[in-house]
mmCIF file of C-alpha atoms in Angstrom:
data_model
loop_
_atom_site.group_PDB
_atom_site.id
_atom_site.type_symbol
_atom_site.label_atom_id
_atom_site.label_comp_id
_atom_site.label_asym_id
_atom_site.label_seq_id
_atom_site.Cartn_x
_atom_site.Cartn_y
_atom_site.Cartn_z
ATOM 1 C CA MET A 21 -1.302 -3.483 -37.937
ATOM 2 C CA ILE A 22 -0.762 -3.158 -34.180
ATOM 3 C CA ARG A 23 -2.940 -5.502 -32.125
ATOM 4 C CA ILE A 24 -3.860 -4.044 -28.722
ATOM 5 C CA VAL A 25 -5.578 -6.228 -26.117
ATOM 6 C CA PHE A 26 -7.275 -4.601 -23.123
ATOM 7 C CA LEU A 27 -7.696 -7.330 -20.512
ATOM 8 C CA ASP A 28 -10.004 -5.636 -17.986
ATOM 9 C CA ARG A 29 -11.940 -2.609 -19.262
ATOM 10 C CA ASP A 30 -14.410 -2.944 -16.367
ATOM 11 C CA THR A 31 -11.724 -1.686 -13.976
ATOM 12 C CA LEU A 32 -12.388 1.786 -15.406
ATOM 13 C CA SER A 33 -15.800 3.368 -14.916
ATOM 14 C CA PRO A 34 -18.348 3.050 -17.753
ATOM 15 C CA GLU A 35 -18.484 6.830 -18.176
ATOM 16 C CA THR A 36 -14.727 7.059 -18.791
ATOM 17 C CA VAL A 37 -13.793 7.680 -22.417
ATOM 18 C CA VAL A 38 -10.934 5.483 -23.623
ATOM 19 C CA ARG A 39 -10.123 7.023 -27.001
ATOM 20 C CA ALA A 40 -8.659 5.087 -29.889
ATOM 21 C CA PRO A 41 -4.886 5.387 -30.350
ATOM 22 C CA ALA A 42 -3.852 7.613 -33.249
ATOM 23 C CA MET A 43 -2.287 4.922 -35.427
ATOM 24 C CA PRO A 44 -3.574 1.964 -37.417
ATOM 25 C CA HIS A 45 -4.495 -0.713 -34.912
ATOM 26 C CA GLU A 46 -6.905 -3.421 -33.896
ATOM 27 C CA MET A 47 -8.254 -3.036 -30.355
ATOM 28 C CA VAL A 48 -9.644 -6.133 -28.610
ATOM 29 C CA VAL A 49 -11.445 -5.223 -25.398
ATOM 30 C CA HIS A 50 -12.364 -7.697 -22.659
ATOM 31 C CA ASP A 51 -14.524 -6.596 -19.755
ATOM 32 C CA ARG A 52 -12.641 -8.899 -17.381
ATOM 33 C CA THR A 53 -9.969 -11.559 -17.690
ATOM 34 C CA ALA A 54 -9.443 -14.369 -15.205
ATOM 35 C CA PRO A 55 -5.833 -15.373 -14.482
ATOM 36 C CA HIS A 56 -6.173 -18.615 -16.433
ATOM 37 C CA GLU A 57 -7.418 -16.709 -19.512
ATOM 38 C CA VAL A 58 -4.517 -14.275 -19.786
ATOM 39 C CA ALA A 59 -2.089 -16.440 -21.763
ATOM 40 C CA GLU A 60 -4.530 -17.194 -24.576
ATOM 41 C CA ARG A 61 -5.800 -13.618 -24.819
ATOM 42 C CA ILE A 62 -2.359 -12.035 -25.136
ATOM 43 C CA ARG A 63 -0.855 -14.681 -27.424
ATOM 44 C CA ASP A 64 -1.019 -12.545 -30.566
ATOM 45 C CA ALA A 65 -0.895 -9.104 -28.953
ATOM 46 C CA ASP A 66 1.640 -6.391 -29.690
ATOM 47 C CA VAL A 67 0.418 -4.284 -26.771
ATOM 48 C CA VAL A 68 -1.429 -5.437 -23.655
ATOM 49 C CA ILE A 69 -3.368 -3.152 -21.337
ATOM 50 C CA THR A 70 -4.029 -4.434 -17.840
ATOM 51 C CA ASN A 71 -5.069 -2.999 -14.539
ATOM 52 C CA LYS A 72 -5.542 -6.011 -12.275
ATOM 53 C CA ALA A 73 -5.355 -9.015 -14.620
ATOM 54 C CA PRO A 74 -2.029 -10.681 -13.736
ATOM 55 C CA VAL A 75 0.544 -11.037 -16.514
ATOM 56 C CA ARG A 76 2.946 -13.702 -15.267
ATOM 57 C CA ALA A 77 5.881 -15.608 -16.726
ATOM 58 C CA GLU A 78 3.807 -18.465 -18.154
ATOM 59 C CA ALA A 79 1.606 -16.025 -20.077
ATOM 60 C CA LEU A 80 4.594 -14.045 -21.356
ATOM 61 C CA ALA A 81 6.239 -17.241 -22.618
ATOM 62 C CA GLY A 82 3.593 -17.634 -25.307
ATOM 63 C CA ALA A 83 3.344 -13.969 -26.309
ATOM 64 C CA SER A 84 6.103 -13.825 -28.909
ATOM 65 C CA LYS A 85 4.902 -10.577 -30.529
ATOM 66 C CA LEU A 86 4.412 -8.650 -27.314
ATOM 67 C CA LYS A 87 6.299 -5.355 -27.187
ATOM 68 C CA LEU A 88 4.558 -3.375 -24.419
ATOM 69 C CA ILE A 89 2.491 -3.979 -21.303
ATOM 70 C CA ALA A 90 0.669 -0.756 -20.484
ATOM 71 C CA VAL A 91 -0.516 -0.914 -16.891
ATOM 72 C CA SER A 92 -3.587 1.260 -16.386
ATOM 73 C CA ALA A 93 -2.582 1.990 -12.788
ATOM 74 C CA THR A 94 0.485 3.066 -10.847
ATOM 75 C CA GLY A 95 1.239 -0.241 -9.129
ATOM 76 C CA THR A 96 2.934 -2.823 -11.345
ATOM 77 C CA ASP A 97 3.117 -5.852 -9.056
ATOM 78 C CA ILE A 98 0.548 -7.653 -11.254
ATOM 79 C CA VAL A 99 3.244 -7.964 -13.941
ATOM 80 C CA ASP A 100 6.256 -10.267 -13.743
ATOM 81 C CA LEU A 101 8.747 -7.466 -14.308
ATOM 82 C CA VAL A 102 11.803 -9.724 -14.213
ATOM 83 C CA GLU A 103 10.435 -12.002 -16.919
ATOM 84 C CA ALA A 104 9.223 -9.062 -19.001
ATOM 85 C CA LYS A 105 12.670 -7.470 -18.905
ATOM 86 C CA ALA A 106 14.339 -10.765 -19.799
ATOM 87 C CA ARG A 107 12.118 -11.042 -22.869
ATOM 88 C CA GLY A 108 12.658 -7.428 -23.930
ATOM 89 C CA ILE A 109 9.054 -6.459 -23.199
ATOM 90 C CA ALA A 110 8.624 -2.888 -22.009
ATOM 91 C CA VAL A 111 6.272 -2.112 -19.112
ATOM 92 C CA CYS A 112 4.873 1.350 -18.446
ATOM 93 C CA ASN A 113 2.498 2.669 -15.820
ATOM 94 C CA ILE A 114 0.354 5.678 -14.951
ATOM 95 C CA ARG A 115 1.799 8.458 -12.817
ATOM 96 C CA ASN A 116 0.650 11.559 -10.962
ATOM 97 C CA TYR A 117 -2.997 11.273 -12.016
ATOM 98 C CA ALA A 118 -4.327 10.847 -8.452
ATOM 99 C CA ARG A 119 -2.667 13.794 -6.743
ATOM 100 C CA HIS A 120 -6.048 15.231 -5.727
ATOM 101 C CA THR A 121 -8.372 12.252 -5.416
ATOM 102 C CA VAL A 122 -6.264 10.033 -3.126
ATOM 103 C CA PRO A 123 -5.285 12.791 -0.670
ATOM 104 C CA GLU A 124 -8.898 13.979 -0.537
ATOM 105 C CA HIS A 125 -10.120 10.453 0.216
ATOM 106 C CA THR A 126 -7.391 10.109 2.830
ATOM 107 C CA PHE A 127 -8.680 13.178 4.641
ATOM 108 C CA ALA A 128 -12.302 12.107 4.210
ATOM 109 C CA LEU A 129 -11.470 8.936 6.152
ATOM 110 C CA MET A 130 -9.367 10.840 8.658
ATOM 111 C CA LEU A 131 -12.021 13.469 9.382
ATOM 112 C CA ALA A 132 -14.893 11.003 9.520
ATOM 113 C CA LEU A 133 -13.051 8.918 12.115
ATOM 114 C CA ARG A 134 -11.625 11.750 14.224
ATOM 115 C CA ARG A 135 -15.058 13.373 14.435
ATOM 116 C CA SER A 136 -17.121 10.158 14.714
ATOM 117 C CA ILE A 137 -19.238 11.237 11.745
ATOM 118 C CA LEU A 138 -20.676 7.800 10.927
ATOM 119 C CA PRO A 139 -21.745 6.765 14.442
ATOM 120 C CA TYR A 140 -23.309 10.181 15.037
ATOM 121 C CA ARG A 141 -25.190 9.946 11.736
ATOM 122 C CA GLN A 142 -26.462 6.471 12.611
ATOM 123 C CA SER A 143 -27.510 7.561 16.081
ATOM 124 C CA VAL A 144 -29.555 10.430 14.616
ATOM 125 C CA ILE A 145 -31.306 8.004 12.265
ATOM 126 C CA GLU A 146 -32.086 5.763 15.234
ATOM 127 C CA GLY A 147 -33.728 8.618 17.202
ATOM 128 C CA ARG A 148 -30.972 9.358 19.705
ATOM 129 C CA TRP A 149 -31.269 13.148 19.213
ATOM 130 C CA GLN A 150 -34.890 13.150 20.285
ATOM 131 C CA GLU A 151 -34.032 10.855 23.174
ATOM 132 C CA ALA A 152 -31.335 13.262 24.360
ATOM 133 C CA ALA A 153 -33.956 16.039 24.574
ATOM 134 C CA GLN A 154 -31.393 18.822 24.177
ATOM 135 C CA PHE A 155 -29.496 20.560 21.380
ATOM 136 C CA CYS A 156 -26.660 18.009 21.269
ATOM 137 C CA TYR A 157 -25.220 14.909 22.933
ATOM 138 C CA PHE A 158 -21.751 13.496 23.510
ATOM 139 C CA ASP A 159 -21.970 9.761 22.866
ATOM 140 C CA TYR A 160 -18.862 9.481 20.693
ATOM 141 C CA PRO A 161 -15.409 11.061 20.910
ATOM 142 C CA ILE A 162 -14.493 14.028 18.704
ATOM 143 C CA ALA A 163 -10.918 15.206 18.211
ATOM 144 C CA ASP A 164 -9.422 17.993 16.116
ATOM 145 C CA LEU A 165 -6.807 17.449 13.461
ATOM 146 C CA GLY A 166 -5.312 20.851 14.222
ATOM 147 C CA GLY A 167 -2.476 20.522 16.721
ATOM 148 C CA SER A 168 -2.077 16.769 16.172
ATOM 149 C CA THR A 169 0.803 14.917 14.514
ATOM 150 C CA LEU A 170 0.559 13.107 11.184
ATOM 151 C CA GLY A 171 3.022 10.367 10.279
ATOM 152 C CA ILE A 172 3.372 9.712 6.543
ATOM 153 C CA ILE A 173 4.851 6.462 5.260
ATOM 154 C CA GLY A 174 5.753 6.985 1.629
ATOM 155 C CA HIS A 175 6.605 10.587 0.820
ATOM 156 C CA GLY A 176 6.276 10.615 -2.958
ATOM 157 C CA THR A 177 3.760 12.671 -4.912
ATOM 158 C CA LEU A 178 0.744 11.497 -2.919
ATOM 159 C CA GLY A 179 2.453 11.569 0.458
ATOM 160 C CA GLN A 180 3.676 15.100 -0.190
ATOM 161 C CA SER A 181 0.177 16.211 -1.232
ATOM 162 C CA VAL A 182 -1.250 14.741 1.962
ATOM 163 C CA GLY A 183 1.442 16.555 3.942
ATOM 164 C CA LYS A 184 0.514 19.925 2.414
ATOM 165 C CA ILE A 185 -3.149 19.444 3.296
ATOM 166 C CA ALA A 186 -2.175 18.387 6.809
ATOM 167 C CA GLU A 187 -0.145 21.539 7.293
ATOM 168 C CA ALA A 188 -3.152 23.600 6.207
ATOM 169 C CA PHE A 189 -5.117 21.899 8.997
ATOM 170 C CA GLY A 190 -2.403 22.911 11.456
ATOM 171 C CA MET A 191 -0.942 19.431 11.870
ATOM 172 C CA THR A 192 2.702 18.618 12.522
ATOM 173 C CA VAL A 193 3.912 16.409 9.667
ATOM 174 C CA LEU A 194 6.511 13.665 10.077
ATOM 175 C CA ALA A 195 7.800 11.924 6.940
ATOM 176 C CA ALA A 196 8.975 8.459 7.937
ATOM 177 C CA GLY A 197 12.278 7.072 6.759
ATOM 178 C CA ARG A 198 12.495 3.470 5.642
ATOM 179 C CA ARG A 199 11.839 0.947 8.369
ATOM 180 C CA GLY A 200 15.135 0.068 10.007
ATOM 181 C CA ALA A 201 17.105 2.721 8.094
ATOM 182 C CA THR A 202 19.802 4.673 9.902
ATOM 183 C CA ASP A 203 20.765 6.976 7.015
ATOM 184 C CA LEU A 204 17.807 9.343 6.942
ATOM 185 C CA LYS A 205 17.300 11.824 4.141
ATOM 186 C CA PRO A 206 16.833 15.516 4.971
ATOM 187 C CA GLY A 207 13.358 16.094 6.372
ATOM 188 C CA GLN A 208 12.815 12.471 7.358
ATOM 189 C CA THR A 209 12.100 11.131 10.833
ATOM 190 C CA ALA A 210 13.133 7.666 11.980
ATOM 191 C CA PHE A 211 10.404 5.127 11.256
ATOM 192 C CA ASP A 212 10.042 3.941 14.859
ATOM 193 C CA GLU A 213 9.899 7.519 16.126
ATOM 194 C CA VAL A 214 7.012 8.215 13.759
ATOM 195 C CA MET A 215 5.189 5.168 15.149
ATOM 196 C CA GLU A 216 5.654 6.515 18.660
ATOM 197 C CA ARG A 217 4.771 10.183 18.056
ATOM 198 C CA ALA A 218 1.973 10.177 15.494
ATOM 199 C CA ASP A 219 -1.715 10.754 16.253
ATOM 200 C CA VAL A 220 -2.580 9.674 12.726
ATOM 201 C CA ILE A 221 -0.509 7.416 10.452
ATOM 202 C CA THR A 222 -1.195 7.274 6.718
ATOM 203 C CA LEU A 223 0.307 4.935 4.111
ATOM 204 C CA HIS A 224 1.292 6.044 0.605
ATOM 205 C CA CYS A 225 4.156 3.742 -0.380
ATOM 206 C CA PRO A 226 4.151 1.073 -3.110
ATOM 207 C CA LEU A 227 3.779 -2.600 -2.247
ATOM 208 C CA THR A 228 7.135 -4.327 -2.635
ATOM 209 C CA PRO A 229 8.766 -7.287 -0.870
ATOM 210 C CA GLU A 230 10.372 -4.736 1.469
ATOM 211 C CA THR A 231 7.136 -2.905 2.316
ATOM 212 C CA ARG A 232 4.814 -5.895 2.613
ATOM 213 C CA GLY A 233 3.639 -5.986 6.229
ATOM 214 C CA VAL A 234 5.429 -2.723 7.033
ATOM 215 C CA ILE A 235 2.790 -2.249 9.741
ATOM 216 C CA GLY A 236 2.497 -5.353 11.894
ATOM 217 C CA ALA A 237 2.377 -6.416 15.534
ATOM 218 C CA ARG A 238 5.763 -4.850 16.297
ATOM 219 C CA GLU A 239 4.730 -1.490 14.875
ATOM 220 C CA PHE A 240 1.341 -1.485 16.602
ATOM 221 C CA ALA A 241 3.115 -2.056 19.910
ATOM 222 C CA LEU A 242 5.129 1.131 19.330
ATOM 223 C CA MET A 243 2.061 3.329 18.799
ATOM 224 C CA ALA A 244 2.050 5.103 22.146
ATOM 225 C CA ARG A 245 -0.541 7.725 21.159
ATOM 226 C CA LYS A 246 -3.133 5.193 19.926
ATOM 227 C CA PRO A 247 -3.291 6.764 16.465
ATOM 228 C CA LEU A 248 -5.727 6.407 13.632
ATOM 229 C CA LEU A 249 -4.312 4.234 10.867
ATOM 230 C CA ILE A 250 -5.264 5.267 7.327
ATOM 231 C CA ASN A 251 -4.403 3.105 4.313
ATOM 232 C CA THR A 252 -5.243 4.297 0.821
ATOM 233 C CA GLY A 253 -2.070 2.666 -0.574
ATOM 234 C CA ARG A 254 -2.053 -1.113 -0.893
ATOM 235 C CA GLY A 255 -3.641 -3.727 1.361
ATOM 236 C CA GLY A 256 -0.522 -5.835 1.819
ATOM 237 C CA LEU A 257 1.252 -2.966 3.565
ATOM 238 C CA VAL A 258 -0.567 -3.880 6.777
ATOM 239 C CA ASP A 259 -0.746 -7.252 8.511
ATOM 240 C CA GLU A 260 -4.539 -7.537 8.724
ATOM 241 C CA HIS A 261 -4.553 -10.069 11.561
ATOM 242 C CA ALA A 262 -2.296 -7.760 13.569
ATOM 243 C CA LEU A 263 -4.633 -4.867 12.719
ATOM 244 C CA GLU A 264 -7.621 -6.726 14.147
ATOM 245 C CA GLN A 265 -5.659 -7.520 17.302
ATOM 246 C CA ALA A 266 -4.489 -3.911 17.623
ATOM 247 C CA LEU A 267 -8.105 -2.719 17.538
ATOM 248 C CA ASP A 268 -9.066 -5.353 20.122
ATOM 249 C CA LYS A 269 -6.227 -4.247 22.396
ATOM 250 C CA GLY A 270 -6.896 -0.531 21.957
ATOM 251 C CA GLN A 271 -3.435 0.041 20.481
ATOM 252 C CA ILE A 272 -5.004 2.263 17.821
ATOM 253 C CA SER A 273 -8.101 4.430 18.044
ATOM 254 C CA GLY A 274 -9.469 3.502 14.647
ATOM 255 C CA ALA A 275 -8.738 2.471 11.068
ATOM 256 C CA GLY A 276 -9.731 3.922 7.706
ATOM 257 C CA PHE A 277 -8.880 1.553 4.839
ATOM 258 C CA ASP A 278 -9.596 1.751 1.125
ATOM 259 C CA VAL A 279 -7.561 -1.358 0.284
ATOM 260 C CA THR A 280 -7.273 -4.947 1.475
ATOM 261 C CA ASP A 281 -4.794 -7.770 1.019
ATOM 262 C CA GLY A 282 -6.747 -9.569 -1.704
ATOM 263 C CA GLU A 283 -9.614 -7.702 -3.331
ATOM 264 C CA PRO A 284 -12.429 -8.182 -2.797
ATOM 265 C CA PRO A 285 -11.667 -9.492 0.706
ATOM 266 C CA ALA A 286 -12.968 -12.928 1.650
ATOM 267 C CA PRO A 287 -16.171 -12.797 3.730
ATOM 268 C CA ASP A 288 -14.323 -14.289 6.713
ATOM 269 C CA SER A 289 -11.237 -12.071 6.374
ATOM 270 C CA PRO A 290 -10.030 -9.848 9.236
ATOM 271 C CA MET A 291 -11.077 -6.761 7.283
ATOM 272 C CA MET A 292 -14.659 -7.940 6.943
ATOM 273 C CA ARG A 293 -14.745 -8.925 10.620
ATOM 274 C CA ILE A 294 -13.818 -5.393 11.668
ATOM 275 C CA ALA A 295 -15.781 -3.532 8.978
ATOM 276 C CA ASN A 296 -18.889 -2.909 11.113
ATOM 277 C CA ARG A 297 -17.040 -1.411 14.078
ATOM 278 C CA GLU A 298 -17.811 2.209 14.875
ATOM 279 C CA ASN A 299 -14.138 3.171 14.686
ATOM 280 C CA VAL A 300 -13.498 1.485 11.329
ATOM 281 C CA ILE A 301 -14.317 2.641 7.804
ATOM 282 C CA LEU A 302 -13.661 0.304 4.885
ATOM 283 C CA THR A 303 -14.221 1.567 1.339
ATOM 284 C CA PRO A 304 -13.863 -0.596 -1.819
ATOM 285 C CA HIS A 305 -10.588 0.674 -3.350
ATOM 286 C CA VAL A 306 -12.154 3.868 -4.676
ATOM 287 C CA ALA A 307 -9.761 6.534 -3.336
ATOM 288 C CA TRP A 308 -8.327 6.844 -6.860
ATOM 289 C CA ALA A 309 -11.692 6.882 -8.581
ATOM 290 C CA SER A 310 -12.912 10.448 -8.925
ATOM 291 C CA ARG A 311 -14.349 11.090 -12.385
ATOM 292 C CA GLU A 312 -11.585 13.573 -13.099
ATOM 293 C CA ALA A 313 -8.820 11.201 -12.041
ATOM 294 C CA ILE A 314 -10.080 8.190 -13.993
ATOM 295 C CA GLN A 315 -10.405 10.245 -17.171
ATOM 296 C CA ALA A 316 -6.884 11.607 -16.687
ATOM 297 C CA LEU A 317 -5.679 8.025 -16.220
ATOM 298 C CA ALA A 318 -7.368 6.844 -19.422
ATOM 299 C CA ASP A 319 -5.937 9.758 -21.396
ATOM 300 C CA GLN A 320 -2.429 9.093 -20.062
ATOM 301 C CA LEU A 321 -2.793 5.370 -20.790
ATOM 302 C CA ILE A 322 -3.409 5.913 -24.489
ATOM 303 C CA GLU A 323 -0.711 8.591 -24.674
ATOM 304 C CA ASN A 324 1.755 6.116 -23.127
ATOM 305 C CA ILE A 325 0.983 3.603 -25.873
ATOM 306 C CA GLU A 326 1.218 6.193 -28.650
ATOM 307 C CA LEU A 327 4.540 7.536 -27.376
ATOM 308 C CA PHE A 328 6.012 4.044 -27.084
ATOM 309 C CA LEU A 329 4.998 3.098 -30.609
ATOM 310 C CA ALA A 330 6.395 6.429 -31.863
ATOM 311 C CA GLY A 331 9.778 5.579 -30.342
ATOM 312 C CA THR A 332 9.595 8.111 -27.476
ATOM 313 C CA PRO A 333 8.460 5.993 -24.509
ATOM 314 C CA ARG A 334 7.652 7.423 -21.095
ATOM 315 C CA ASN A 335 6.803 6.070 -17.639
ATOM 316 C CA LEU A 336 8.813 2.931 -18.317
ATOM 317 C CA VAL A 337 9.209 0.485 -15.451
ATOM 318 C CA THR A 338 11.295 -1.974 -17.509
#
């Protein structure tokens, strides 16, 4: 009988239905698993499901029966892919489930910041409208998306979806090539040119050794138009200390982040220091988490396991 171990069920919402795979199996479900608990919990597993519980080399060394690590997310950096491949352990992930929810959250952040929605709301609560004694007041800047330029870093499924929405708003869309690349693909714009021309920059690339810190002090210095920076990708894509300094220097007009480098962020982290600024919105990694998207993820997760065990694997990373 196949033994399936789910390391962190709490990373999916309680209302999400995770159906039982359609084959004889034993399913062991843990709400959460700390890093030091992983090795023992996967020791006798044939299949491991993880979202954020790290599966590293030392844990894999003791999991002699393990055939598949099913990541219940798109990013796979929580798995030691090199070690898994060396041991003949397949790794699969979830794909294309967030093509609505992440772009919608991206534009929610973008619109709220460009139109100063949160500071205006707070000022109304605090009585500023009555104090103004007229039909409106102009305490905070408002700017249209229409006619502005959007720079997209990472032009896969999500980046392309964001680009389509941007075009509907009347924005000019620039898809950035790789940082430092000289051989641009058709439709791409040089990375540094995107930094210089964009009014809004949004991140939708995976976190890899090459993309870690893809936005840092050098890139902020290039941002001539003082853009908004939106990150619904991964926290490590942006140097958070450089982000704080860029806001202090006025190199960018605001930041909308759904991710941080280390989650949750430490109370004294740069992201928590900037979180209460009027031109910053920080949400707790929920861009992916519409009810529809999480259910689609859970359905795809179980299908991935069933297909692998049936000998027709999909979404393989290794």
